[in-house]
Amino acid sequence: MRIIFLGPPGVGKGTQSDKLVEFWNIPHISTGEMLREAIRNKTEFGLKVAAQMEGGRLAADEIVVKMVRERLAQADCHNGYLLDGFPRTLPQAASLDLGLAVDDEKVDAVLNLTVDEEELFRRLLARAKKEDRGDDNEETIRNRMKVYDDMTSPLIAYYEEQGVLHKIDGIGSIDEVFDRIQTVLQEVARNKA
Ligand code: B4P
């Protein structure tokens, strides 16, 4: 299964991804996590993306696309993967489709997780207290929401047109949300078989 997780910052993509990859036995590819690791390691690459992501902005498309392309070429991705937070722009989505088309492949499901803005703020501010994430303060969160609306939300129509988009209500307990996602993915898997 090739699955994409779409949704605004803090909607719970990372949380649900951890459970999904265990069930479906596929690698979890979180571009946010990969970028944060590079920043933590203070590599040349990390310093470059840290500057780009300042204030809640996105890392540059060409950098993220190259990083994901290299990761997807690894052997553990041959039978599928869960892309968490990628693509985040139309050019990123187009480049992913191009890469897949070379091998006559397609994305199986795009999960569009949704919760209202008030709940997103509540979750991200709560996460800020638990984890040391520099992008979880109120001003940066506001910017990240705007970046999502401007740059990422057009992907909803893009994948709707491809017939692979599934809207999932992200309100409820982590297990309730997981069950909703699983209902959708089991159906996708049945149709694929
Ligand atoms: P990401 O790492 O993708 O993170 P996120 O969108 O902020 O969070 P996520 O939706 O995964 O929420 P989580 O499960 O943690 O991106 C970070 C940054 O990296 C971006 O802003 C961007 O700068 C850069 N970046 C990443 N990908 C990029 C790309 N493709 N191109 C360019 N730049 C890119 O959940 C949030 C909180 O809610 C947690 O504390 C969790 O415990 C809680 N929670 C989860 N589910 C809940 C539930 N059901 N009920 C209550 N709380 C819940």
Short mmCIF file of C-alpha atoms and ligand atoms in Angstrom, two decimals:
data_model
loop_
_atom_site.label_atom_id
_atom_site.label_comp_id
_atom_site.label_asym_id
_atom_site.label_seq_id
_atom_site.Cartn_x
_atom_site.Cartn_y
_atom_site.Cartn_z
CA MET A 1 0.00 0.00 0.00
CA ARG A 2 1.19 3.48 -0.88
CA ILE A 3 -0.49 5.89 1.51
CA ILE A 4 -0.24 9.67 1.83
CA PHE A 5 -1.22 11.52 4.98
CA LEU A 6 -2.55 14.99 4.32
CA GLY A 7 -3.85 17.47 6.87
CA PRO A 8 -3.02 20.71 8.69
CA PRO A 9 -0.23 21.00 11.27
CA GLY A 10 -1.05 19.23 14.51
CA VAL A 11 -4.03 17.30 13.15
CA GLY A 12 -2.48 14.02 14.32
CA LYS A 13 -0.70 12.70 11.23
CA GLY A 14 2.41 11.64 13.14
CA THR A 15 0.38 10.07 15.95
CA GLN A 16 -1.75 7.96 13.61
CA SER A 17 1.19 7.12 11.33
CA ASP A 18 2.98 5.33 14.18
CA LYS A 19 0.00 2.99 14.59
CA LEU A 20 -0.65 2.51 10.87
CA VAL A 21 2.88 1.53 9.87
CA GLU A 22 2.87 -1.13 12.55
CA PHE A 23 -0.38 -2.64 11.28
CA TRP A 24 0.41 -2.42 7.54
CA ASN A 25 4.10 -3.25 8.01
CA ILE A 26 5.34 -0.44 5.79
CA PRO A 27 7.99 2.24 6.43
CA HIS A 28 6.94 5.57 7.95
CA ILE A 29 8.39 8.43 5.94
CA SER A 30 7.88 11.69 7.82
CA THR A 31 9.50 14.62 6.04
CA GLY A 32 9.02 16.76 9.17
CA GLU A 33 10.97 14.20 11.22
CA MET A 34 13.69 13.85 8.54
CA LEU A 35 14.12 17.64 8.40
CA ARG A 36 14.16 17.99 12.19
CA GLU A 37 16.82 15.28 12.43
CA ALA A 38 19.03 17.09 9.92
CA ILE A 39 18.57 20.31 11.92
CA ARG A 40 19.44 18.53 15.19
CA ASN A 41 22.60 17.10 13.64
CA LYS A 42 23.63 20.58 12.43
CA THR A 43 24.74 19.23 9.06
CA GLU A 44 25.25 21.68 6.19
CA PHE A 45 21.92 20.47 4.85
CA GLY A 46 20.33 20.93 8.30
CA LEU A 47 21.50 24.52 8.61
CA LYS A 48 20.13 25.30 5.17
CA VAL A 49 16.66 23.87 5.87
CA ALA A 50 16.56 25.43 9.36
CA ALA A 51 16.81 28.85 7.73
CA GLN A 52 14.12 27.96 5.19
CA MET A 53 11.71 26.66 7.87
CA GLU A 54 12.16 29.73 10.10
CA GLY A 55 8.81 31.07 11.35
CA GLY A 56 6.81 28.06 10.16
CA ARG A 57 7.63 28.25 6.45
CA LEU A 58 8.18 25.16 4.30
CA ALA A 59 11.54 23.80 3.27
CA ALA A 60 12.25 24.34 -0.45
CA ASP A 61 10.54 21.93 -2.85
CA GLU A 62 13.73 20.83 -4.63
CA ILE A 63 15.39 19.89 -1.33
CA VAL A 64 12.42 17.94 0.03
CA VAL A 65 11.75 16.23 -3.32
CA LYS A 66 15.37 15.04 -3.55
CA MET A 67 15.33 13.84 0.06
CA VAL A 68 12.10 11.84 -0.49
CA ARG A 69 13.20 10.47 -3.87
CA GLU A 70 16.36 9.05 -2.26
CA ARG A 71 14.36 7.53 0.58
CA LEU A 72 11.75 5.93 -1.71
CA ALA A 73 14.52 4.30 -3.76
CA GLN A 74 15.53 2.20 -0.74
CA ALA A 75 14.59 -1.49 -0.73
CA ASP A 76 12.13 -1.31 2.18
CA CYS A 77 9.85 0.97 0.14
CA HIS A 78 9.30 -1.45 -2.75
CA ASN A 79 6.07 -2.88 -1.31
CA GLY A 80 4.66 0.42 -0.14
CA TYR A 81 5.07 3.19 2.44
CA LEU A 82 3.28 5.82 4.42
CA LEU A 83 4.19 9.36 3.44
CA ASP A 84 3.50 11.62 6.42
CA GLY A 85 3.62 15.33 5.55
CA PHE A 86 4.71 14.85 1.94
CA PRO A 87 3.68 16.16 -0.54
CA ARG A 88 2.90 19.58 0.91
CA THR A 89 2.80 21.58 -2.34
CA LEU A 90 1.51 20.95 -5.87
CA PRO A 91 5.04 20.76 -7.34
CA GLN A 92 5.93 18.12 -4.71
CA ALA A 93 2.81 16.13 -5.65
CA ALA A 94 3.56 16.38 -9.38
CA SER A 95 7.13 15.15 -8.86
CA LEU A 96 5.92 12.20 -6.78
CA ASP A 97 3.44 11.24 -9.51
CA LEU A 98 6.14 11.50 -12.17
CA GLY A 99 8.44 9.21 -10.18
CA LEU A 100 5.65 6.67 -9.66
CA ALA A 101 4.60 6.75 -13.32
CA VAL A 102 8.09 5.62 -14.40
CA ASP A 103 7.32 2.25 -12.75
CA ASP A 104 3.65 2.33 -13.75
CA GLU A 105 2.66 2.83 -10.12
CA LYS A 106 0.11 5.02 -8.33
CA VAL A 107 -0.73 6.21 -4.86
CA ASP A 108 -3.40 3.91 -3.35
CA ALA A 109 -4.95 6.23 -0.78
CA VAL A 110 -4.66 9.84 0.37
CA LEU A 111 -5.99 10.35 3.89
CA ASN A 112 -7.17 13.89 4.54
CA LEU A 113 -7.41 14.18 8.31
CA THR A 114 -9.46 17.15 9.52
CA VAL A 115 -10.18 18.90 12.83
CA ASP A 116 -11.30 22.48 13.50
CA GLU A 117 -8.75 25.26 13.98
CA GLU A 118 -9.44 25.73 17.68
CA GLU A 119 -8.61 22.08 18.36
CA LEU A 120 -5.44 22.32 16.23
CA PHE A 121 -4.21 25.21 18.39
CA ARG A 122 -5.07 23.31 21.56
CA ARG A 123 -3.14 20.22 20.41
CA LEU A 124 -0.09 22.13 19.21
CA LEU A 125 0.15 24.27 22.35
CA ALA A 126 -0.18 21.11 24.45
CA ARG A 127 2.58 19.46 22.37
CA ALA A 128 4.77 22.54 22.93
CA LYS A 129 4.61 21.85 26.68
CA LYS A 130 5.62 18.19 26.24
CA GLU A 131 8.19 18.37 23.43
CA ASP A 132 10.86 20.90 22.64
CA ARG A 133 9.66 21.85 19.16
CA GLY A 134 10.63 25.39 18.19
CA ASP A 135 7.75 25.59 15.69
CA ASP A 136 5.02 25.09 18.33
CA ASN A 137 4.55 28.66 19.57
CA GLU A 138 1.45 30.71 18.88
CA GLU A 139 2.85 33.03 16.21
CA THR A 140 4.58 30.22 14.31
CA ILE A 141 1.48 28.02 14.54
CA ARG A 142 -0.58 30.82 12.97
CA ASN A 143 1.95 31.06 10.12
CA ARG A 144 1.96 27.30 9.62
CA MET A 145 -1.85 27.32 9.33
CA LYS A 146 -1.64 30.04 6.67
CA VAL A 147 1.09 28.15 4.80
CA TYR A 148 -1.14 25.08 4.92
CA ASP A 149 -4.13 27.00 3.49
CA ASP A 150 -2.06 28.63 0.74
CA MET A 151 0.31 25.84 -0.27
CA THR A 152 -1.05 22.47 0.88
CA SER A 153 -4.86 22.65 0.81
CA PRO A 154 -4.90 22.76 -3.05
CA LEU A 155 -3.73 19.13 -2.88
CA ILE A 156 -7.21 18.14 -1.68
CA ALA A 157 -8.69 18.95 -5.11
CA TYR A 158 -5.64 17.46 -6.85
CA TYR A 159 -6.13 14.04 -5.23
CA GLU A 160 -9.92 14.24 -5.32
CA GLU A 161 -9.61 14.45 -9.10
CA GLN A 162 -7.48 11.29 -9.06
CA GLY A 163 -10.24 9.52 -7.07
CA VAL A 164 -7.92 8.55 -4.19
CA LEU A 165 -8.87 11.10 -1.53
CA HIS A 166 -10.56 10.00 1.72
CA LYS A 167 -11.70 12.53 4.28
CA ILE A 168 -11.31 11.38 7.89
CA ASP A 169 -12.75 13.12 10.94
CA GLY A 170 -9.80 13.62 13.33
CA ILE A 171 -11.89 14.50 16.38
CA GLY A 172 -12.16 11.80 19.03
CA SER A 173 -9.74 9.54 20.88
CA ILE A 174 -6.59 8.33 19.10
CA ASP A 175 -8.11 4.83 18.88
CA GLU A 176 -11.43 6.12 17.49
CA VAL A 177 -9.60 8.05 14.75
CA PHE A 178 -7.43 5.00 14.03
CA ASP A 179 -10.54 2.81 13.60
CA ARG A 180 -12.02 5.30 11.09
CA ILE A 181 -8.80 5.25 9.07
CA GLN A 182 -8.60 1.47 9.18
CA THR A 183 -12.17 1.13 7.83
CA VAL A 184 -11.14 3.21 4.80
CA LEU A 185 -7.82 1.42 4.25
CA GLN A 186 -9.31 -2.08 4.56
CA GLU A 187 -11.77 -1.16 1.81
CA VAL A 188 -8.95 0.23 -0.38
CA ALA A 189 -6.94 -2.96 0.19
CA ARG A 190 -9.96 -5.13 -0.75
CA ASN A 191 -10.48 -3.20 -4.00
CA LYS A 192 -6.77 -3.45 -4.82
CA ALA A 193 -6.62 -7.24 -4.29
P1 B4P B 1 5.35 17.78 10.53
O1 B4P B 1 6.42 17.07 11.24
O2 B4P B 1 4.71 17.10 9.36
O3 B4P B 1 4.31 18.03 11.72
P2 B4P B 1 2.87 18.57 11.99
O4 B4P B 1 2.14 18.73 10.70
O5 B4P B 1 3.04 19.77 12.83
O6 B4P B 1 2.13 17.58 12.98
P3 B4P B 1 1.21 16.27 12.90
O7 B4P B 1 -0.02 16.41 12.08
O8 B4P B 1 2.11 15.11 12.56
O9 B4P B 1 0.68 16.21 14.41
P4 B4P B 1 0.93 15.19 15.62
O10 B4P B 1 0.58 13.79 15.29
O11 B4P B 1 2.31 15.43 16.16
O12 B4P B 1 5.88 19.21 9.97
C1 B4P B 1 6.72 20.11 10.67
C2 B4P B 1 7.39 21.14 9.74
O13 B4P B 1 8.34 20.50 8.83
C3 B4P B 1 6.48 21.92 8.75
O14 B4P B 1 5.84 23.03 9.36
C4 B4P B 1 7.47 22.33 7.62
O15 B4P B 1 8.20 23.48 7.94
C5 B4P B 1 8.43 21.15 7.55
N1 B4P B 1 8.04 20.21 6.48
C6 B4P B 1 7.56 18.94 6.70
N2 B4P B 1 7.29 18.34 5.52
C7 B4P B 1 7.58 19.23 4.53
C8 B4P B 1 7.47 19.19 3.12
N3 B4P B 1 6.97 18.13 2.47
N4 B4P B 1 7.85 20.29 2.41
C9 B4P B 1 8.34 21.37 3.02
N5 B4P B 1 8.46 21.48 4.37
C10 B4P B 1 8.08 20.41 5.14
O16 B4P B 1 -0.17 15.69 16.65
C11 B4P B 1 -0.08 16.95 17.28
C12 B4P B 1 -0.44 16.83 18.75
O17 B4P B 1 -1.80 16.42 18.92
C13 B4P B 1 0.42 15.80 19.51
O18 B4P B 1 0.82 16.36 20.74
C14 B4P B 1 -0.53 14.63 19.74
O19 B4P B 1 -0.26 13.96 20.96
C15 B4P B 1 -1.90 15.30 19.79
N6 B4P B 1 -2.96 14.43 19.26
C16 B4P B 1 -2.88 13.63 18.17
N7 B4P B 1 -4.05 12.97 17.98
C17 B4P B 1 -4.91 13.41 18.95
C18 B4P B 1 -6.28 13.10 19.30
N8 B4P B 1 -7.02 12.23 18.58
N9 B4P B 1 -6.83 13.76 20.35
C19 B4P B 1 -6.11 14.64 21.08
N10 B4P B 1 -4.81 14.96 20.83
C20 B4P B 1 -4.22 14.35 19.77
#
